[in-house]
Coordinates of C-alpha atoms in Angstrom, one line a residue:
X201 CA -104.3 28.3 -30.0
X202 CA -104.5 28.1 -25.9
X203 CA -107.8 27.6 -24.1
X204 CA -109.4 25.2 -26.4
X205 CA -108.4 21.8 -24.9
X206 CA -111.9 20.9 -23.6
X207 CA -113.8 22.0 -26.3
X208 CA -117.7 22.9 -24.9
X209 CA -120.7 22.8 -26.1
X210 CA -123.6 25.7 -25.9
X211 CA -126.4 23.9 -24.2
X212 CA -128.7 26.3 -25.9
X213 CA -127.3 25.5 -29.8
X214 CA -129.0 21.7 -30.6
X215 CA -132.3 22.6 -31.2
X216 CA -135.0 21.6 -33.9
X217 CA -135.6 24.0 -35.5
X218 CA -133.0 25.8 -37.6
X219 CA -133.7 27.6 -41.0
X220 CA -131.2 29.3 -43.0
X221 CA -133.1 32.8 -42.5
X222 CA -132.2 33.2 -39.0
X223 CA -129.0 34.6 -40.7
X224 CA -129.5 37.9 -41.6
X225 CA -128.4 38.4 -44.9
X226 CA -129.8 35.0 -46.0
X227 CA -133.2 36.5 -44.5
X228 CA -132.8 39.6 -46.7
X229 CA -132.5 38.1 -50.1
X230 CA -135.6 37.9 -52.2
X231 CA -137.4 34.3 -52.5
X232 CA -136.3 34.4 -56.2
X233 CA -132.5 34.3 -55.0
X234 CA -133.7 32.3 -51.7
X235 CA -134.7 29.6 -54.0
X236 CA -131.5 29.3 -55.8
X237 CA -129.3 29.8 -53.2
X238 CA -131.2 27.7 -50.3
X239 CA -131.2 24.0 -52.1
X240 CA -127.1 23.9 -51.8
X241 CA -126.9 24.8 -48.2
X242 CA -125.8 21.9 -45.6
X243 CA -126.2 22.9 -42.3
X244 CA -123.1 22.2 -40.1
X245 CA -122.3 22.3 -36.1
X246 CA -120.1 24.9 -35.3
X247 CA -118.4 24.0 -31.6
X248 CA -116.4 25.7 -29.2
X249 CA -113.0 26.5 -31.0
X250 CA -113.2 24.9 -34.0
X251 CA -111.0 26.7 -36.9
X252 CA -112.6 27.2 -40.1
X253 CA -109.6 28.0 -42.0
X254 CA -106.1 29.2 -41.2
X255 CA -103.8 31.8 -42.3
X256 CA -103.5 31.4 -46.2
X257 CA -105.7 28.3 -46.5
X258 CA -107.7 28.1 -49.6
X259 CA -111.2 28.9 -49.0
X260 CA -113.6 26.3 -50.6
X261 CA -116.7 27.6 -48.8
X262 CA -118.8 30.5 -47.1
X263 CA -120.4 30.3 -44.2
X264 CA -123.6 31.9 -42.9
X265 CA -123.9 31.6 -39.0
X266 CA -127.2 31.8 -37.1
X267 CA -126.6 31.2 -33.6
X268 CA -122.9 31.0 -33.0
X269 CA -120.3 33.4 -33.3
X270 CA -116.8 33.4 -35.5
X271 CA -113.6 35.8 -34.6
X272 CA -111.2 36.5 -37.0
X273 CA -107.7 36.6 -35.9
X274 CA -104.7 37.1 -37.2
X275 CA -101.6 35.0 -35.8
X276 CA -98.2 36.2 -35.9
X277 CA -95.1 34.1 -35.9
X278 CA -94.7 33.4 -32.4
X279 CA -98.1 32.1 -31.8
X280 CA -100.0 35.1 -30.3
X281 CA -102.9 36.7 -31.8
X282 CA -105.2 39.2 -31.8
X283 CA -108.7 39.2 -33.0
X284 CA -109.5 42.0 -36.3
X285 CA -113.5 41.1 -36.2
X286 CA -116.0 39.4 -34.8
X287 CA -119.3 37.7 -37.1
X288 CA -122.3 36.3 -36.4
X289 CA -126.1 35.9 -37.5
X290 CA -125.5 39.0 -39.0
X291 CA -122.8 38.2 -41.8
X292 CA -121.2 35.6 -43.4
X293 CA -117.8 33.9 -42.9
X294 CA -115.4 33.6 -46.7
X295 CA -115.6 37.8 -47.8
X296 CA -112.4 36.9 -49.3
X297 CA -114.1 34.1 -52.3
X298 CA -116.1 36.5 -53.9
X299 CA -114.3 39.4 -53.4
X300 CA -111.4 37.5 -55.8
X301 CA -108.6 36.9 -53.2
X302 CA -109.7 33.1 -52.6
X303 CA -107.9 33.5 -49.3
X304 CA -107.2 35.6 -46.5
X305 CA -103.8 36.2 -44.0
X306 CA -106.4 35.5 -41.0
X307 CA -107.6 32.4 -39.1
X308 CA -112.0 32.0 -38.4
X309 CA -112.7 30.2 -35.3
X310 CA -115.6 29.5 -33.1
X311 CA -115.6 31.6 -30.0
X312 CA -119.2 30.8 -29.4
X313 CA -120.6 27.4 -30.0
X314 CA -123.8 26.8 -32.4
X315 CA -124.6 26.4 -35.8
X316 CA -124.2 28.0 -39.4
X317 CA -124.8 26.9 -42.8
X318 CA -122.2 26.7 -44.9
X319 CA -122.5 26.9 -49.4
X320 CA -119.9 26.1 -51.5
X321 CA -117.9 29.0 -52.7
X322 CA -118.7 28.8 -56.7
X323 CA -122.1 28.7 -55.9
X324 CA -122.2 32.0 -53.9
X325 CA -120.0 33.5 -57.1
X326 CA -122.6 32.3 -59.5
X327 CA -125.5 34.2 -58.0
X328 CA -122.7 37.4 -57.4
X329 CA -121.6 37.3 -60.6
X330 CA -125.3 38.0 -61.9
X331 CA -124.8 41.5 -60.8
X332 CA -128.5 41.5 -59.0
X333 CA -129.4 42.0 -55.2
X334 CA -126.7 39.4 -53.5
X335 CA -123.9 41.3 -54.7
X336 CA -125.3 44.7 -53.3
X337 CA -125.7 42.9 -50.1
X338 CA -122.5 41.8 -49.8
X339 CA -120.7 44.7 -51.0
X340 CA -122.7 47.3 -48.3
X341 CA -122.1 43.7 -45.7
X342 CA -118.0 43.8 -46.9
X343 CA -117.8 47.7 -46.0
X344 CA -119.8 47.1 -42.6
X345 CA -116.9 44.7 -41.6
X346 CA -113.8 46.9 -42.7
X347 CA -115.3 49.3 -40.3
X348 CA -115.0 47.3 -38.0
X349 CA -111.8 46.1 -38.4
X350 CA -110.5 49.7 -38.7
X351 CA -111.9 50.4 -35.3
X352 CA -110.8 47.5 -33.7
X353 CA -107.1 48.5 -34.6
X354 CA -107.9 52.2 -33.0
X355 CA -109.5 50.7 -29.9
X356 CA -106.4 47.9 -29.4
X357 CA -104.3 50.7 -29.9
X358 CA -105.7 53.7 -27.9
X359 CA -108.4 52.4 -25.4
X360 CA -108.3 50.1 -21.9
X361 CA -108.4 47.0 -21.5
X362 CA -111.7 47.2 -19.8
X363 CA -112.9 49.3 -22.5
X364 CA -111.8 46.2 -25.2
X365 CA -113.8 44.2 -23.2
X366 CA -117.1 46.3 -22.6
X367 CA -116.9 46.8 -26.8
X368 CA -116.1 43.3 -27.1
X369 CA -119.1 42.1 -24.9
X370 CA -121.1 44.1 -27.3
X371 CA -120.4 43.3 -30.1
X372 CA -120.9 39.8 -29.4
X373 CA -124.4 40.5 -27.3
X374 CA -125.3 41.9 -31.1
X375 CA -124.9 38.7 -32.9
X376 CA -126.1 36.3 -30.3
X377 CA -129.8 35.7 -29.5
X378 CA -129.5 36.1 -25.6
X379 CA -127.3 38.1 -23.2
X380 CA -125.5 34.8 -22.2
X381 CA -121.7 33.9 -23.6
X382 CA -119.4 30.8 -22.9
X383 CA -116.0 32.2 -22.9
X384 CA -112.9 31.3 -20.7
X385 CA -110.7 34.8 -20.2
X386 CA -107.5 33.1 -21.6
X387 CA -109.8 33.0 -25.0
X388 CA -110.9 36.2 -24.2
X389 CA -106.8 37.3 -24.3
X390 CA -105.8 35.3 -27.0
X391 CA -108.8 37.5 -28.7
X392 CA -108.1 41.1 -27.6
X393 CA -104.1 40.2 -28.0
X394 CA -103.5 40.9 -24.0
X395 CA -102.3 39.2 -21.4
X396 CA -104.9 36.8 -19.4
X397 CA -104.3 38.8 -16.1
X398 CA -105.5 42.1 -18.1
X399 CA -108.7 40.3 -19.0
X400 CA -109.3 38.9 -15.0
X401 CA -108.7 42.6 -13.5
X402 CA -110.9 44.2 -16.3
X403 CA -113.5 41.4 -15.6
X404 CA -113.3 41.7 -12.2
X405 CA -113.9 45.3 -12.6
X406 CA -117.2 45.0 -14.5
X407 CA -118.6 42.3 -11.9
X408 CA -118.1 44.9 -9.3
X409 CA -120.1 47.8 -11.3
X410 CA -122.6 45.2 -11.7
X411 CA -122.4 44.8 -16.0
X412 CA -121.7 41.5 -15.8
X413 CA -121.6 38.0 -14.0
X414 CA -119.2 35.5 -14.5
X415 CA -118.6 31.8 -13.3
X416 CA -116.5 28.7 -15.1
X417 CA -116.2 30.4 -17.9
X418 CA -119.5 31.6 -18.5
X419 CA -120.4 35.3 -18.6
X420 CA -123.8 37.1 -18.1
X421 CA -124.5 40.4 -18.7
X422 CA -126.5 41.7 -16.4
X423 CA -126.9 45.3 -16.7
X424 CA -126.1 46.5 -20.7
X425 CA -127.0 50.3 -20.7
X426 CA -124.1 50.3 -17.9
X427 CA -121.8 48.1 -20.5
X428 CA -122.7 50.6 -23.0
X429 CA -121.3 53.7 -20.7
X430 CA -118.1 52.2 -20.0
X431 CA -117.3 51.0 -23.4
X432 CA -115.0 53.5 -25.6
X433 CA -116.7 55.3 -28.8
X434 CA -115.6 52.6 -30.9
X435 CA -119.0 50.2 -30.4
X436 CA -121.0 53.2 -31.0
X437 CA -119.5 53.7 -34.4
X438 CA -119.4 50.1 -35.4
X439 CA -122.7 50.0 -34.9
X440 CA -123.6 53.2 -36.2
X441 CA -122.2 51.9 -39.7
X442 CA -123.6 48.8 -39.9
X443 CA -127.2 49.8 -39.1
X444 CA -126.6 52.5 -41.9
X445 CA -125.2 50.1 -44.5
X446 CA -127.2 46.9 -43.5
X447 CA -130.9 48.0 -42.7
X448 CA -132.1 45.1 -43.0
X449 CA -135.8 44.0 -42.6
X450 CA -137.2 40.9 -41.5
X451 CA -138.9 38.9 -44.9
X452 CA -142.5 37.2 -43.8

């Protein structure tokens, strides 16, 4: 994939102090299943465009991000590609392993450098395969993430470019900590499956409504409510579903 010859870094994602509950649905589970689960995670450093898997590999693990982000894309023959959904501290990275497929037509990369913690696959199907509260979780988390890969193939198909974009922006401001992203617009492109000079004109647009700055790759969103008005419907009802399926609360 184009874009990724310099691989960076987010200065923000060494830090200290990492649990595995800064993932969502690891925070969600009960210290009972915490407590079998939490021993077998390895902690691993997730950096600017590295690929998880590709098209039709064989998944061997799942992993649970809490400060970077994963898209999912799927490639066609000729290289391009186009990105079906976007994960974060908020899901998981694998569906496919214990939903029974074992692997998946798409390809998981970074698109926004940190960590995750990643489990070996058997050992998630263990604890799902005892019918209790992680399989709930992922089921409601697996519908959550259909939705929005239904809507993403309605806004690629009906909406502007600058409307991708705005619900793009979003929906990565959900899964990140801050309002700060480290993205060149050739990535950004390769992920809406347009052409680079789309991206720079929709871009440039937004900078000049005063949503968002950008510089070297780096993009700041500066003004969200506005992002929020000139995105299409389709944000609105990814996150609509996801709050409703995935309410989760915080464990002390």
């Amino acid at each position: 994939m184009q874009g990724h010859s310099q691989p960076l870094q987010n200065s923000t994602a060494i830090v200290a102090n990492h649990t595995p509950t800064q993932n969502q649905l690891l925070n969600a589970l009960s210290a009972e299943v915490q407590q079998r689960l939490f021993p077998h995670l390895e902690r691993v450093e997730m950096p600017l465009g590295k690929v998880l898997y590709e098209s039709g590999d064989v998944m061997r693990y799942v992993y649970f991000p809490t400060d970077c982000i994963v898209s999912l894309l799927y490639v066609m023959e000729n290289g391009s590609s186009a990105e079906i959904s976007v994960v974060g501290f908020d899901g998981l990275i694998g569906v496919a392993l214990f939903m029974g497929g074992e692997s998946t037509t798409s390809r998981a990369i970074v698109q926004s450098a940190g960590f995750a913690y990643r489990l070996l696959g058997q050992r998630l199907k263990d604890e799902f395969n005892r019918h209790g509260e992680l399989l709930h979780l992922m089921l409601r988390y697996s519908q959550a993430l259909i939705t929005q890969m239904a809507q993403t193939a309605v806004c690629n198909r009906h909406h502007s470019i600058e409307q991708q974009l705005s619900r793009w922006l979003l929906l990565s401001l959900d899964r990140l900590k801050d309002n700060h992203l480290v993205m060149t617009q050739e990535l950004i492109a390769n992920m809406l499956g347009v052409r680079r000079e789309g991206v720079t004109e929709a871009a440039g647009s937004l900078h000049k409504q005063g949503v968002i700055d950008y510089s070297r790759g780096h993009i700041l969103v500066t003004n969200r409510a506005k992002l929020e008005q000139l995105s299409c419907e389709c944000y609105a009802v990814v996150k609509a579903e996801t709050d409703r399926l995935l309410p989760i609360q915080a464990r002390s």
